[in-house]
Amino acid sequence: MVNAVTAIMEYPMPLVDDLLTELNNYLWFCSLDATSGFWGIMMTMCARKTSAFVCALRYFEWFRMPLGLKNAPMIYQRMIDNALWGFVQPKDSLKKQPNINDYSTMTQISP
C-alpha cells in the first residue's frame, strides 16, 4: 500500500553490466561488505508514520529503513555515495587498481 502512493525517487543507480565490464580490466579490486545495510539508515518521523502498520498485536512503526520500500535502493545508494565521497570517484561503487602495489599509494580524492 505504501509503495502505491510513493513517488519514485530519481537517483542514478550503477548498472551491473557496466560494473562487470569495468572489472574485466583489473586484476585486483576491493569492495565493501554491506550486509544489513538498509538497517543502518534511520527513518524520518514522516517516513515512520507513512510506513507504519497494524497487526493483531498492535501498531508498529519502522525506526530503521526496511527492505521492500520502493525508494529504499536509491536512498541506500545515495547514503553510500555520500559516505564514500572523497574516497572514490563519483559513480564508482568499487575502488579499482590494476596492480596490488597501487593500493598502498592510493590517496583521498578531494570532494
Coordinates of C-alpha atoms in Angstrom, one line a residue:
M1 CA 0.0 0.0 0.0
V2 CA 2.8 2.4 0.9
N3 CA 4.6 1.8 -2.5
A4 CA 1.4 2.6 -4.4
V5 CA 1.3 6.2 -3.1
T6 CA 5.1 6.8 -3.0
A7 CA 6.6 9.0 -5.8
I8 CA 9.6 7.4 -7.4
M9 CA 12.9 9.0 -6.4
E10 CA 15.3 9.6 -9.3
Y11 CA 18.8 8.8 -8.4
P12 CA 21.4 7.2 -10.7
M13 CA 22.0 3.5 -9.9
P14 CA 25.1 1.6 -11.2
L15 CA 24.3 -1.0 -13.8
V16 CA 25.6 -4.5 -13.1
D17 CA 26.7 -4.9 -16.8
D18 CA 28.7 -1.7 -16.6
L19 CA 30.4 -2.7 -13.4
L20 CA 31.3 -6.2 -14.7
T21 CA 32.7 -4.7 -17.9
E22 CA 34.9 -2.3 -16.0
L23 CA 36.2 -5.1 -13.7
N24 CA 37.5 -7.0 -16.7
N25 CA 40.4 -4.5 -16.9
Y26 CA 41.7 -5.1 -13.4
L27 CA 43.4 -7.9 -11.6
W28 CA 43.0 -6.5 -8.0
F29 CA 40.0 -4.7 -6.5
C30 CA 38.3 -4.3 -3.2
S31 CA 34.7 -4.0 -2.2
L32 CA 32.6 -3.2 1.0
D33 CA 30.6 -5.6 2.9
A34 CA 27.1 -4.1 3.0
T35 CA 25.3 -6.9 4.9
S36 CA 22.1 -5.4 6.5
G37 CA 23.0 -2.0 5.0
F38 CA 19.4 -0.8 4.9
W39 CA 19.1 -1.3 8.7
G40 CA 21.8 1.4 9.2
I41 CA 19.6 4.1 7.8
M42 CA 17.2 5.9 10.2
M43 CA 13.7 6.6 9.1
T44 CA 12.4 10.2 9.4
M45 CA 9.3 10.8 11.5
C46 CA 7.2 11.3 8.4
A47 CA 8.5 8.1 6.9
R48 CA 7.8 6.2 10.1
K49 CA 4.2 7.3 10.1
T50 CA 3.8 6.6 6.4
S51 CA 5.3 3.1 6.6
A52 CA 3.6 2.1 9.9
F53 CA 1.4 -1.0 10.0
V54 CA -1.1 -2.6 12.3
C55 CA -1.4 -6.3 13.0
A56 CA -3.2 -8.4 15.6
L57 CA -0.6 -7.5 18.2
R58 CA -0.6 -3.7 17.9
Y59 CA 0.5 -0.6 15.9
F60 CA 4.2 -0.7 14.7
E61 CA 6.5 1.9 13.2
W62 CA 9.8 1.3 11.5
F63 CA 12.8 3.1 13.1
R64 CA 15.2 1.7 10.5
M65 CA 14.7 1.5 6.8
P66 CA 13.1 -1.8 5.9
L67 CA 13.6 -3.8 2.7
G68 CA 10.8 -3.6 0.2
L69 CA 10.1 0.2 0.2
K70 CA 10.1 1.5 -3.4
N71 CA 12.8 4.1 -2.9
A72 CA 15.0 2.1 -0.4
P73 CA 17.6 1.1 -3.0
M74 CA 18.0 4.7 -4.2
I75 CA 18.2 6.1 -0.7
Y76 CA 20.8 3.4 0.2
Q77 CA 22.9 4.2 -2.9
R78 CA 22.8 7.9 -2.1
M79 CA 23.9 7.3 1.5
I80 CA 26.8 5.1 0.3
D81 CA 27.8 7.7 -2.3
N82 CA 27.8 10.4 0.4
A83 CA 29.7 8.3 2.9
L84 CA 32.4 7.4 0.4
W85 CA 32.6 10.9 -1.2
G86 CA 36.2 11.9 -1.4
F87 CA 37.5 8.3 -1.4
V88 CA 36.1 7.0 -4.7
Q89 CA 35.2 8.8 -7.9
P90 CA 31.5 9.6 -8.3
K91 CA 29.5 6.8 -10.0
D92 CA 32.1 4.2 -8.8
S93 CA 30.9 1.6 -6.4
L94 CA 34.3 -0.1 -6.2
K95 CA 37.8 1.3 -6.0
K96 CA 39.9 -0.5 -8.6
Q97 CA 43.6 -0.7 -9.1
P98 CA 45.3 -2.6 -11.9
N99 CA 48.2 -3.7 -9.6
I100 CA 48.1 -4.7 -5.9
N101 CA 51.1 -2.4 -5.1
D102 CA 49.0 0.6 -6.3
Y103 CA 46.7 0.2 -3.2
S104 CA 49.5 1.5 -1.0
T105 CA 49.8 4.7 -3.0
M106 CA 46.0 5.5 -3.1
T107 CA 45.2 9.0 -1.9
Q108 CA 42.0 10.5 -0.9
I109 CA 40.2 12.4 -3.7
S110 CA 39.1 15.8 -2.7
P111 CA 35.3 16.4 -3.0

